[in-house]
Tab-separated table of C-alpha atoms in Angstrom:
chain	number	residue	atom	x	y	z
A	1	UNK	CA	5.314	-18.505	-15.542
A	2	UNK	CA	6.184	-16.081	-18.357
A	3	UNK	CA	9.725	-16.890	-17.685
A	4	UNK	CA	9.379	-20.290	-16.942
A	5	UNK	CA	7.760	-20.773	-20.673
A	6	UNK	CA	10.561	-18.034	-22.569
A	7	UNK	CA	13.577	-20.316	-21.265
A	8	UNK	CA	11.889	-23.812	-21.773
A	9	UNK	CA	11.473	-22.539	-25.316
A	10	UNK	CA	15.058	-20.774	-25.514
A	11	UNK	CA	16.263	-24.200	-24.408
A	12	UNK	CA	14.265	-26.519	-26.350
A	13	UNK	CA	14.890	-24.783	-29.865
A	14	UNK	CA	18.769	-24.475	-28.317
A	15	UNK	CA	18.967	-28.782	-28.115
A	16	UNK	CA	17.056	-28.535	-31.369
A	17	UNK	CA	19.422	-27.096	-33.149
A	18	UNK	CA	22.704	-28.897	-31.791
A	19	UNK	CA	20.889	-32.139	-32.809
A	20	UNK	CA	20.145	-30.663	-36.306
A	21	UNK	CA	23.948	-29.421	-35.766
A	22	UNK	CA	25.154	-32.494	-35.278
A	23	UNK	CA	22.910	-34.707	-38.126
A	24	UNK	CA	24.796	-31.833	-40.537
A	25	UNK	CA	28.042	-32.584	-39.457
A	26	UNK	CA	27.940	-36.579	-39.715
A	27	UNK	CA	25.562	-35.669	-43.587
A	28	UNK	CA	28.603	-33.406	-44.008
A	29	UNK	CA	31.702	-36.176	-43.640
A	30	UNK	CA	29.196	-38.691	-45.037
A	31	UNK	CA	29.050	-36.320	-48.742
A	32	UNK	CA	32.956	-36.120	-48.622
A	33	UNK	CA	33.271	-39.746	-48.894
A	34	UNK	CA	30.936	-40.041	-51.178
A	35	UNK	CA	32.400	-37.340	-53.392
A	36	UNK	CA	36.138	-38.972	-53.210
A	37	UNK	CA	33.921	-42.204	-54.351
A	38	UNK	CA	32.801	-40.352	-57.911
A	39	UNK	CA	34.084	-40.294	-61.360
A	40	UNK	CA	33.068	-38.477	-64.381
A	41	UNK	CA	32.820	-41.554	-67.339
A	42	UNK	CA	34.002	-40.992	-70.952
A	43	UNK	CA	30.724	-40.613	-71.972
A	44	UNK	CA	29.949	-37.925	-69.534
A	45	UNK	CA	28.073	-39.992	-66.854
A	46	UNK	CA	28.494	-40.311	-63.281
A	47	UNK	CA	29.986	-43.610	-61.535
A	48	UNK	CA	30.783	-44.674	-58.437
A	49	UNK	CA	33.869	-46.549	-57.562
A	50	UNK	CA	33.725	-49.944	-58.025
A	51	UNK	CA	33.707	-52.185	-54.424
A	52	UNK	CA	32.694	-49.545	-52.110
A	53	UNK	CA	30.861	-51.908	-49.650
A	54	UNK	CA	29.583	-48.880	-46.995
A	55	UNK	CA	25.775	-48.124	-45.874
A	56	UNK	CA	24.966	-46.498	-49.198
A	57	UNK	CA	25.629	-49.585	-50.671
A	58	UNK	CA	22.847	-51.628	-48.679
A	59	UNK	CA	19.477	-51.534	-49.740
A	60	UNK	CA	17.138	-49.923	-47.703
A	61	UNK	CA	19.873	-49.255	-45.022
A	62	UNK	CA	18.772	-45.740	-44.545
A	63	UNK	CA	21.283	-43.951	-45.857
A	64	UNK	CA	21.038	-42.452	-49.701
A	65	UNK	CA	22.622	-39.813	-51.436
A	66	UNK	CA	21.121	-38.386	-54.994
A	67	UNK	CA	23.607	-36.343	-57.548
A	68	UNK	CA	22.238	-33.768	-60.039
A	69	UNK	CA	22.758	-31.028	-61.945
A	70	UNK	CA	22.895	-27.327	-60.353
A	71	UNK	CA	20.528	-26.023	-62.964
A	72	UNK	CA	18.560	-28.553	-63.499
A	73	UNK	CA	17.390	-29.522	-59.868
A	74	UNK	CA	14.775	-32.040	-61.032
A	75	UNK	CA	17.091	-34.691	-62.785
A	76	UNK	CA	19.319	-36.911	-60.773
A	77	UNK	CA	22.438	-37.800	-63.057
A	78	UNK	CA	23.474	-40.801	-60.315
A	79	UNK	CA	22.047	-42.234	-56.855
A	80	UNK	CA	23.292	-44.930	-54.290
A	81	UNK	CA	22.953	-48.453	-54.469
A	82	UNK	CA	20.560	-48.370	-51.397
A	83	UNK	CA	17.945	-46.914	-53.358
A	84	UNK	CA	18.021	-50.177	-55.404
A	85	UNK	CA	14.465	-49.702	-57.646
A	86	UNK	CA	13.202	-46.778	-55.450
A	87	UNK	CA	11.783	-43.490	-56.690
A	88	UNK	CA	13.801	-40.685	-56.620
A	89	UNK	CA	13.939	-38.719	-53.111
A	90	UNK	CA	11.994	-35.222	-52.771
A	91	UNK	CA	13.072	-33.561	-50.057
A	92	UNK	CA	11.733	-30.428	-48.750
A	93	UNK	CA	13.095	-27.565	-46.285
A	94	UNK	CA	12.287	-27.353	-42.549
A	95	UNK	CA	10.935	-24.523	-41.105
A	96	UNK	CA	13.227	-24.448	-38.330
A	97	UNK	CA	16.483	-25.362	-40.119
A	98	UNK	CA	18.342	-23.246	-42.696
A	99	UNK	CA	20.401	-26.255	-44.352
A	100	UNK	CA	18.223	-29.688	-43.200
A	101	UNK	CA	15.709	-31.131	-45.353
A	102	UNK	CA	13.238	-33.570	-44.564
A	103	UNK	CA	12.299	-36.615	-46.916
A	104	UNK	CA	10.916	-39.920	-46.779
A	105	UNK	CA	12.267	-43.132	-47.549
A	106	UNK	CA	11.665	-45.976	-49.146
A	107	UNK	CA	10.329	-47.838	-46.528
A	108	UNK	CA	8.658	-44.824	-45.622
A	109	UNK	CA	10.828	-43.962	-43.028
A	110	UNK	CA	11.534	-40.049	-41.822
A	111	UNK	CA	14.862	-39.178	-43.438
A	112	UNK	CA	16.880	-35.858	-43.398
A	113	UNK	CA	19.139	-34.683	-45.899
A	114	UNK	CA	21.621	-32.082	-47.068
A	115	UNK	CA	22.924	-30.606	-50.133
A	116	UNK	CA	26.707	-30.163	-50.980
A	117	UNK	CA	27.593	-28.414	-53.970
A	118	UNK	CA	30.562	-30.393	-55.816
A	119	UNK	CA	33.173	-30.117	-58.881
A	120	UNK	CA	33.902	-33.607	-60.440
A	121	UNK	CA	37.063	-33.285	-62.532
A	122	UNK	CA	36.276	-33.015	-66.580
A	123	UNK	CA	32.619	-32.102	-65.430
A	124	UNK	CA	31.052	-28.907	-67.956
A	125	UNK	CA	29.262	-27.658	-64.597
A	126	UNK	CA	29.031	-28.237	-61.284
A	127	UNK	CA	26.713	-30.682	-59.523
A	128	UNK	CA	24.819	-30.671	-56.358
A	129	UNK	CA	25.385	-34.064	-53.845
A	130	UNK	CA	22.107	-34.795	-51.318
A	131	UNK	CA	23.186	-37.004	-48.876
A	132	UNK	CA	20.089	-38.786	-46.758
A	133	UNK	CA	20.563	-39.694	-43.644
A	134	UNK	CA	17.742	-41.549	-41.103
A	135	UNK	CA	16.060	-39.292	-38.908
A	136	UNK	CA	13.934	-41.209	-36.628
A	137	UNK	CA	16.796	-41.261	-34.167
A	138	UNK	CA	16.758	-37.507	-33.770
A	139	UNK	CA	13.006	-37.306	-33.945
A	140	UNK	CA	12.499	-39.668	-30.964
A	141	UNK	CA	15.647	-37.761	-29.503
A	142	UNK	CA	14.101	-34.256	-30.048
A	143	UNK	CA	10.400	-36.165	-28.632
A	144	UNK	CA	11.791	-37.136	-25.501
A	145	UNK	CA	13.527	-33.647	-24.738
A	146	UNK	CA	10.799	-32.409	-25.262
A	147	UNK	CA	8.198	-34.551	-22.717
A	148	UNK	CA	11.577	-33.535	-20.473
A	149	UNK	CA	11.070	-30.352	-20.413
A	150	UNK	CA	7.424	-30.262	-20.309
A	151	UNK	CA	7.569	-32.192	-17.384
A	152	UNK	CA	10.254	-30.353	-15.768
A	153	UNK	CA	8.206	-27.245	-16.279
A	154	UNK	CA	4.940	-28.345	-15.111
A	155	UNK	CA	6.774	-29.925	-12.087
A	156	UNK	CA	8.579	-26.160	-11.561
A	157	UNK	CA	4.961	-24.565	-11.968
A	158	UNK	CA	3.390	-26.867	-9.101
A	159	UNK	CA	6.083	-26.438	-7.104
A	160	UNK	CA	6.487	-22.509	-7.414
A	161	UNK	CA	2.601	-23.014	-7.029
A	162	UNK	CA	2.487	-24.969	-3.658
A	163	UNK	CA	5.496	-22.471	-2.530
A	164	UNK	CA	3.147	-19.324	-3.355
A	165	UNK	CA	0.403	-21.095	-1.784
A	166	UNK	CA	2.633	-21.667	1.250
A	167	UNK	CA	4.130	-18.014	1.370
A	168	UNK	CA	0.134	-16.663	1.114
A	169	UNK	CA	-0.934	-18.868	3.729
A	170	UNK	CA	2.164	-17.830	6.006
A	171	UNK	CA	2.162	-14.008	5.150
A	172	UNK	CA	-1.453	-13.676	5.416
A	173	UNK	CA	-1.604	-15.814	8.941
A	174	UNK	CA	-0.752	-12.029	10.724
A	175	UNK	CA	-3.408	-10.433	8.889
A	176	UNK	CA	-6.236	-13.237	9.954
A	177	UNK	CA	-4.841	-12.924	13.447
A	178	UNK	CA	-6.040	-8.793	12.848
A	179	UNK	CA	-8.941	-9.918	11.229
A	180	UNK	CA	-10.235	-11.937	14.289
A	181	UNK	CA	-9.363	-8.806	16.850
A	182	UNK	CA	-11.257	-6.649	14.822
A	183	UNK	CA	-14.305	-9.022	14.370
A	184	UNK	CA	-14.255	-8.993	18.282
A	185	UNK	CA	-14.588	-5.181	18.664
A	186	UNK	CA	-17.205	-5.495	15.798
A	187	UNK	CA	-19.007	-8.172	17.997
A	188	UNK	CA	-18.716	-6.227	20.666
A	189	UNK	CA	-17.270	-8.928	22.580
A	190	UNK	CA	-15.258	-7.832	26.290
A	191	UNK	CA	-11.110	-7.504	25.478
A	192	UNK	CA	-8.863	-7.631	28.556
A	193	UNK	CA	-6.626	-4.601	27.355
A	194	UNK	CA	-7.839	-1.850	25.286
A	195	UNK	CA	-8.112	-2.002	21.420
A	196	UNK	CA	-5.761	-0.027	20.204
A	197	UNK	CA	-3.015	-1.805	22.706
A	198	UNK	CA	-3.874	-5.295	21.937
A	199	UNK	CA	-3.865	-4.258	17.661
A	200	UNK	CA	-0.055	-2.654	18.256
A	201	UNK	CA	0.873	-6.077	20.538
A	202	UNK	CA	0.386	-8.425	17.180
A	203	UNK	CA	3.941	-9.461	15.673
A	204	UNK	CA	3.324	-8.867	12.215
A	205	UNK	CA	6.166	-8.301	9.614
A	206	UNK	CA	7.804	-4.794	8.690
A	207	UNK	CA	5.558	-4.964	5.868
A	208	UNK	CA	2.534	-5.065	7.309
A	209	UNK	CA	3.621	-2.239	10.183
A	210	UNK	CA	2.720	0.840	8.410
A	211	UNK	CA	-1.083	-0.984	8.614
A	212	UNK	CA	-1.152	-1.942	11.913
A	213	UNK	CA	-0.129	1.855	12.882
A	214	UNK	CA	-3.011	3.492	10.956
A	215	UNK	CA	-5.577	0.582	11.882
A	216	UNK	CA	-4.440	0.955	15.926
A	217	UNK	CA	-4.734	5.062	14.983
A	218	UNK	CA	-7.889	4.706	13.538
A	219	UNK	CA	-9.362	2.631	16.583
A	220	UNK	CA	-7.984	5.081	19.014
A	221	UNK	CA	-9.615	8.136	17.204
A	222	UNK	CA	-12.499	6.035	17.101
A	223	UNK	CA	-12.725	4.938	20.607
A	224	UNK	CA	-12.106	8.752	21.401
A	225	UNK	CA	-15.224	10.359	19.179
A	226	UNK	CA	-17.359	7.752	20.963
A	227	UNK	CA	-16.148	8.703	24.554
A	228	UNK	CA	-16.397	12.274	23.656
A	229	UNK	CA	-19.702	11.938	22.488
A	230	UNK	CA	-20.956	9.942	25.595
A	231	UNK	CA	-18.977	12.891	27.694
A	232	UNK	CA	-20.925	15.730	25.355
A	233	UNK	CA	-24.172	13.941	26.239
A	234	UNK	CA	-23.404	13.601	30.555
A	235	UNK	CA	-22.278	17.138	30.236
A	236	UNK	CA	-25.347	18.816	28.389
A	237	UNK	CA	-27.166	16.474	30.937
A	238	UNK	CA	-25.593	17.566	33.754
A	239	UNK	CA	-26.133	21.156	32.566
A	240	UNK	CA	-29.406	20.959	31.929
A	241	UNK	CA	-30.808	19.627	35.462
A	242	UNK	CA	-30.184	23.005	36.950
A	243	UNK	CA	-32.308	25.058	34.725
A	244	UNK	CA	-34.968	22.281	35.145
A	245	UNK	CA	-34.762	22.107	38.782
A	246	UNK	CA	-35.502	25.803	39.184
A	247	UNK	CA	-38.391	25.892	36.787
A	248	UNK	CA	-39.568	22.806	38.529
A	249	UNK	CA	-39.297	23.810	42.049
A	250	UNK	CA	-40.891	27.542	41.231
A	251	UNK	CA	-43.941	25.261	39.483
A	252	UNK	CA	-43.863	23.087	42.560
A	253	UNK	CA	-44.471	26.284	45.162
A	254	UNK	CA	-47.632	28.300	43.240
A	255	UNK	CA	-50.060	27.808	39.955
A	256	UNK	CA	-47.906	31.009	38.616
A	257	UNK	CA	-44.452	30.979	37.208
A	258	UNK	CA	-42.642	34.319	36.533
A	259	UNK	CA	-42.398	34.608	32.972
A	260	UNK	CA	-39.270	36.644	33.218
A	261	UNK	CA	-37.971	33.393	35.023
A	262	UNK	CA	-39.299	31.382	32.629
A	263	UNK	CA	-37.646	33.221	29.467
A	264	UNK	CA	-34.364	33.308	31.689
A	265	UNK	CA	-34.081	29.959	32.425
A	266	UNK	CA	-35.200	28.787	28.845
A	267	UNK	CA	-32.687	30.918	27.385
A	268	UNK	CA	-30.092	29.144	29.187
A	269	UNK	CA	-31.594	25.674	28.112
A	270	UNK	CA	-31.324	26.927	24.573
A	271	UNK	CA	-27.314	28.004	24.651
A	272	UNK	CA	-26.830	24.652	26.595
A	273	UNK	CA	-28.136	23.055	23.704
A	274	UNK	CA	-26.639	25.720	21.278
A	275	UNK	CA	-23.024	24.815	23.240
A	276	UNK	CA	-23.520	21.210	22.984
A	277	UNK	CA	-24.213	20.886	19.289
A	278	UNK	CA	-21.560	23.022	18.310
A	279	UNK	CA	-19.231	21.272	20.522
A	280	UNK	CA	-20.856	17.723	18.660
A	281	UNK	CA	-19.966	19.360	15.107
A	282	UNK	CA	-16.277	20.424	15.933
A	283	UNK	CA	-15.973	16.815	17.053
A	284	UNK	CA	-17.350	15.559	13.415
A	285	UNK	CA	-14.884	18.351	12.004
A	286	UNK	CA	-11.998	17.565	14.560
A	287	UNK	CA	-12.218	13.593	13.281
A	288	UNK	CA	-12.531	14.402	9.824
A	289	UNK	CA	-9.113	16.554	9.838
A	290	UNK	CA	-5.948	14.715	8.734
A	291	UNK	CA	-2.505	16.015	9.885
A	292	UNK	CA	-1.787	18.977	7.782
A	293	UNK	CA	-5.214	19.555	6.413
A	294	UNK	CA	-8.203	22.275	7.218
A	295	UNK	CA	-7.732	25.803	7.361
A	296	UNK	CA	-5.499	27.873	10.182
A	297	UNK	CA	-6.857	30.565	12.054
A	298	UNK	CA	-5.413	33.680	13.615
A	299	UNK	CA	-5.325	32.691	17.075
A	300	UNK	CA	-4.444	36.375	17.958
A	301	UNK	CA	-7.151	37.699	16.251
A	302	UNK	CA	-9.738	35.125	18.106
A	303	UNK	CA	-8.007	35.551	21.431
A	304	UNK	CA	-8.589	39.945	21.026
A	305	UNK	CA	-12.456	38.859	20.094
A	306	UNK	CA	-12.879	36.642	22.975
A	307	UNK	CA	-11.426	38.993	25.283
A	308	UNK	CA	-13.341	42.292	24.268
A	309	UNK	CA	-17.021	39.890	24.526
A	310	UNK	CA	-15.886	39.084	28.177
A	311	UNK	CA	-14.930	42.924	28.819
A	312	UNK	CA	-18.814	43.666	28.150
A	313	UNK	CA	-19.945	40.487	30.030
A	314	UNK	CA	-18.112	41.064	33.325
A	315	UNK	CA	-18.170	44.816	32.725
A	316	UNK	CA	-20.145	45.040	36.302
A	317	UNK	CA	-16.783	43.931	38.048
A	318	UNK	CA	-14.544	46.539	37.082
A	319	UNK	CA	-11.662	43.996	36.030
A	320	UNK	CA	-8.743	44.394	34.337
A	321	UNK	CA	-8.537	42.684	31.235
A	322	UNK	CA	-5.512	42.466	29.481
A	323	UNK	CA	-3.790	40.669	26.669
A	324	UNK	CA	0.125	40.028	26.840
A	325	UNK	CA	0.925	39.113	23.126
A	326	UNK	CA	4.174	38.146	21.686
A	327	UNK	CA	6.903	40.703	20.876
A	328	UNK	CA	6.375	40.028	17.249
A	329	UNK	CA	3.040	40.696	17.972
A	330	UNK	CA	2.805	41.929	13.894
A	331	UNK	CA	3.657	38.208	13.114
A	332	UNK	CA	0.035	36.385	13.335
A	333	UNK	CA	0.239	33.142	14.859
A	334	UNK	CA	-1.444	30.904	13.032
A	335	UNK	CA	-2.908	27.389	14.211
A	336	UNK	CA	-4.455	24.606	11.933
A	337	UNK	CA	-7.734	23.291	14.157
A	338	UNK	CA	-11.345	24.228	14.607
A	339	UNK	CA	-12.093	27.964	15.965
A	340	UNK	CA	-15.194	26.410	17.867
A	341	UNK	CA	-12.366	24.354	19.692
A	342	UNK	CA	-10.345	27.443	20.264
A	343	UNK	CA	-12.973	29.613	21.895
A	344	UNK	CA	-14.424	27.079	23.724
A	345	UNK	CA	-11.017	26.765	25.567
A	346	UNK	CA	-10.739	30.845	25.855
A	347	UNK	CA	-14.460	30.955	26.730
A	348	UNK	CA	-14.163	28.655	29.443
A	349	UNK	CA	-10.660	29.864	30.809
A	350	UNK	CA	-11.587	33.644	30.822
A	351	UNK	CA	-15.133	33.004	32.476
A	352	UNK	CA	-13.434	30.954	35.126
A	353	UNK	CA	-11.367	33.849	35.517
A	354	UNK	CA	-13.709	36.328	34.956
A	355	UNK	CA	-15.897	34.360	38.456
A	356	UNK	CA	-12.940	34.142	40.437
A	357	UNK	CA	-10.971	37.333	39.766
A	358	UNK	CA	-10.818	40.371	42.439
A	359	UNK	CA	-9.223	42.853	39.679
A	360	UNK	CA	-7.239	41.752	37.073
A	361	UNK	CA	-7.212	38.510	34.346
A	362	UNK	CA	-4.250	38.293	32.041
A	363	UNK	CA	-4.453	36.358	28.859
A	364	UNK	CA	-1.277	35.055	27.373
A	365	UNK	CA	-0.932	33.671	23.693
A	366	UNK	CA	2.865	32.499	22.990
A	367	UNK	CA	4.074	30.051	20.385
A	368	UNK	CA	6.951	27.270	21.023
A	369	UNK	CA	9.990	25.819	18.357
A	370	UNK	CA	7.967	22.761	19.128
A	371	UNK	CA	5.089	23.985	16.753
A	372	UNK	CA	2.424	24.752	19.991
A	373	UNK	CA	0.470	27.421	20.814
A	374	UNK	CA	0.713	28.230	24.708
A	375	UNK	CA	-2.599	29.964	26.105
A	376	UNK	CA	-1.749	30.967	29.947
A	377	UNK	CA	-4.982	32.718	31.971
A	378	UNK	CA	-3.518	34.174	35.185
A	379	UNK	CA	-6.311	36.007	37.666
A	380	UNK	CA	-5.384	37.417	41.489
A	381	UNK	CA	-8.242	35.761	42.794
A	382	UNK	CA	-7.928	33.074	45.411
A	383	UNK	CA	-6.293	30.866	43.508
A	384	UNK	CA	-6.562	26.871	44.534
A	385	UNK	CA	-4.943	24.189	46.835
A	386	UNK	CA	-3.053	21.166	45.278
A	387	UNK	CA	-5.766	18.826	46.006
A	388	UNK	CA	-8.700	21.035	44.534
A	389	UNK	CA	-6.083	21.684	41.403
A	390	UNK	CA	-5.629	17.813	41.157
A	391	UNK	CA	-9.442	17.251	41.117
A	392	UNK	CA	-10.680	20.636	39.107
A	393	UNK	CA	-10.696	18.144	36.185
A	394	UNK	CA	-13.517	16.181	37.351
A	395	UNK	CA	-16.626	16.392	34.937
A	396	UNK	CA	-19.385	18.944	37.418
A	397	UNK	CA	-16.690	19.136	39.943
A	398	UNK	CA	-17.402	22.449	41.824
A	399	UNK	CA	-15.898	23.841	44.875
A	400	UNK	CA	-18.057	26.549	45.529
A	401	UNK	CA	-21.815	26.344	44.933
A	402	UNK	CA	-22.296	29.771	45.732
A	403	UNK	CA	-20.613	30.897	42.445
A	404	UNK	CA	-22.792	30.609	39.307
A	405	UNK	CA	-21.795	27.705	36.586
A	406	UNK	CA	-22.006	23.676	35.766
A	407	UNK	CA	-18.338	22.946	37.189
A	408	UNK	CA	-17.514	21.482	33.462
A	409	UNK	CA	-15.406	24.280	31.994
A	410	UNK	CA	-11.943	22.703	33.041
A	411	UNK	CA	-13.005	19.337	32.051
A	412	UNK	CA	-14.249	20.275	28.497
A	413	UNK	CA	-11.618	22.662	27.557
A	414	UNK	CA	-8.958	20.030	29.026
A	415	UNK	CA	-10.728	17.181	26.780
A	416	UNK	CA	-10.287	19.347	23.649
A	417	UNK	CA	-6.482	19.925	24.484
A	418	UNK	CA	-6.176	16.110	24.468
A	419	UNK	CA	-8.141	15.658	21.924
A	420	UNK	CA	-5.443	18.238	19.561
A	421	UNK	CA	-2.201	16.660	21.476
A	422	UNK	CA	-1.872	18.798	24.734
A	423	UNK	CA	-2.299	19.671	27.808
A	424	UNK	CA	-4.042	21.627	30.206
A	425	UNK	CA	-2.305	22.281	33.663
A	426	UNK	CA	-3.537	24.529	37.033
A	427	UNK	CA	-0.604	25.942	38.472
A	428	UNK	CA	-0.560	29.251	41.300
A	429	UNK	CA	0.100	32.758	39.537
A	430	UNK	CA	3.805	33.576	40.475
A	431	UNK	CA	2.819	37.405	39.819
A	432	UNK	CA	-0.936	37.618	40.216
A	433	UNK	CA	-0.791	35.182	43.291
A	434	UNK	CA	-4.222	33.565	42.149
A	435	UNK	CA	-5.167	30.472	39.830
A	436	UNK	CA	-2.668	30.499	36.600
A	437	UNK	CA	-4.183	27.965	33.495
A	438	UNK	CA	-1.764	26.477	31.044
A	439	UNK	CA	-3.100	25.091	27.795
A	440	UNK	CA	-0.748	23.689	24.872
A	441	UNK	CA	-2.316	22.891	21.946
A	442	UNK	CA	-0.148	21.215	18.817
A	443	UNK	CA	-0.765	22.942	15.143
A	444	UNK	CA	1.205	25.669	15.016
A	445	UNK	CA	1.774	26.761	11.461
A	446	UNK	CA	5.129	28.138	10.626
């Protein structure tokens, strides 16, 4: 609109002035005829030639011309026939024009004039010739350019309107069309393919991809804090019905309850529950990370701690615990996520390990050119089949009741390398012949 209005005013004052252009050029041959016209009487006046018959010579025809002196502006020393009885002609300047002046007529029609300085032979000084001119002609001219290009720019601004309108309504169609699939999942109404899947199907423009990315990224970390949350609460539920049972079924068989039993079982209610929220709050944390942001931890370091707790907790089984660190073991290796998340992962590996072992657990911490941290757990116990590795990641899955524990371990610490871009994989020990557990785990700082 700005530069709709700066070239309809560029080009209106542009036709302005070729009309005023053009009046001056016609004033400017009309004041040379009139000059050739003029001689300087005896007596020192000014007379025209005699039988000049020309449009200065009918009255009232519109065109005048006035002759005075150069110093004295105010006193005309000869004027055309046309004026016949007239007053003398005033004109004054236009704004818009450096030469043009505007007067009125005698019939008081608009006129426009021009003043041409001239030398009449004999003359003591020189004289300035107005010639007048009628200037209706290039009023109504100059009116009707104008209502032109007022119209033509109105016409240009409701069209450039409706096409804006029309570009709007046509760009903005994809983003309705994601506005009415995320007012479903809102609603909470049924989708046929997941959310994520059916917000990355839309065809939108290349525009709008960099927004249908983070919205489908958003959604899936979404949809994954809400299934991790369900799985948190069917895992703390799971591990809670054992305690309960016991206490319930020592209750059920006297009045009396052992109060050693009692504090025992209790305890383990309370590090359930202890386990449980601190898994919940490195979920808030784990959601509320961006990629490159939060702190990095010493994996290293966390791996030695975990590993000297689980010396003292399995110190009754005489195994041997040992840590296989890189060569540039002086190098920490450093890895941006939550240290709840890590030693939940060592926690559960090593006290799988720890149940299963008949001498020896070896912990491996490695880093990749693929910015990963690789934790490996290798025991020589009896190790698994295929089919018990392929179902180990079942939620309470156990294989052997006799051996104390809730059967989630692989399934948490497996959710939590999804959850930070792994995987966890069972594989059989090529040199301890028992169970061997890979976890990857994307972050590694360089």
């Amino acid at each position: 609109m700005l530069a709709l209005a700066l070239g309809g005013s560029w080009l209106r004052n542009e036709v302005h002035a070729s009309l005023y252009a053009g009046m001056s050029r016609t004033l400017a041959d009309k004041s040379q005829r009139v000059t050739a016209r003029l001689r300087l009487t005896s007596d020192g006046r000014v007379q025209e030639a005699i039988g000049s018959g020309d449009e200065f010579s009918a009255i009232f025809s519109g065109w005048y011309w006035q002759l005075h002196s150069a110093t004295t502006a105010t006193t005309v020393l000869a004027r055309s026939r046309s004026l016949w009885d007239q007053a003398d002609l005033r004109p004054v300047p236009i704004a818009t024009h450096a030469i043009l002046y505007k007067a009125t007529g005698p019939q008081r029609e608009p006129l426009l004039a021009q003043s041409f300085p001239i030398t009449l032979r004999g003359a003591a000084e020189p004289m300035v010739l107005q010639v007048f001119g009628p200037g209706d002609g290039l009023f109504a001219s100059m009116t009707r350019i104008d209502h032109i290009l007022l119209s033509t720019c109105v016409v240009i601004l409701m069209l450039l309107g409706g096409l804006v309108g029309l570009q709007l309504r046509v760009g903005l169609a994809p983003l309705k069309r994601l506005t009415g699939v995320i007012s479903q999942l809102r609603k909470g109404h049924a989708l046929a393919v997941p959310a994520q899947q059916l917000i990355e199907q839309l065809a939108l423009s290349p525009d709008l991809e960099p927004l249908q990315t983070e919205l489908a990224a958003l959604v899936a970390q979404n949809t994954q804090v809400v299934q991790r949350a369900r799985s948190h609460a069917a895992d703390l539920n799971h591990a809670l019905k054992k305690p309960l049972s016991l206490l319930m079924a020592q209750a059920g068989t006297g009045t009396n309850v052992a109060a050693s039993e009692v504090l025992r079982q209790t305890a383990a209610l309370t590090r359930m529950i202890d386990r449980y929220q601190a898994r919940t709050h490195s979920d808030a944390v784990h959601a509320a990370l961006t990629a490159g942001a939060g702190q990095a931890i010493d994996v290293l370091a966390c791996a030695r701690q975990m590993l000297e707790m689980f010396c003292q907790l399995h110190r009754s089984q005489e195994i041997d615990w040992q840590l296989h660190e890189p060569e540039s073991a002086n190098i920490p290796l450093r890895w941006r996520g939550d240290r709840a998340d890590l030693e939940e992962i060592l926690g559960n590996l090593l006290d799988n390990a720890g149940k299963w072992a008949a001498s020896t657990v070896r912990l491996t911490i490695l880093g990749d050119e693929h910015h990963r941290i690789l934790v490996r757990v290798d025991d020589d116990g009896p190790g698994m089949t295929k089919g018990q590795m392929e179902a180990a990641g079942e939620r309470g899955r156990r294989f052997d009741e006799g051996v104390a524990g809730t059967g989630l371990g692989l399934s948490i610490s497996q959710q939590i390398a999804q959850n930070y871009g792994g995987v966890l994989s069972l594989h059989k020990s090529p040199e301890l012949k028992g169970l061997q557990v890979k976890v990857r785990l994307d972050g590694l700082v360089t």
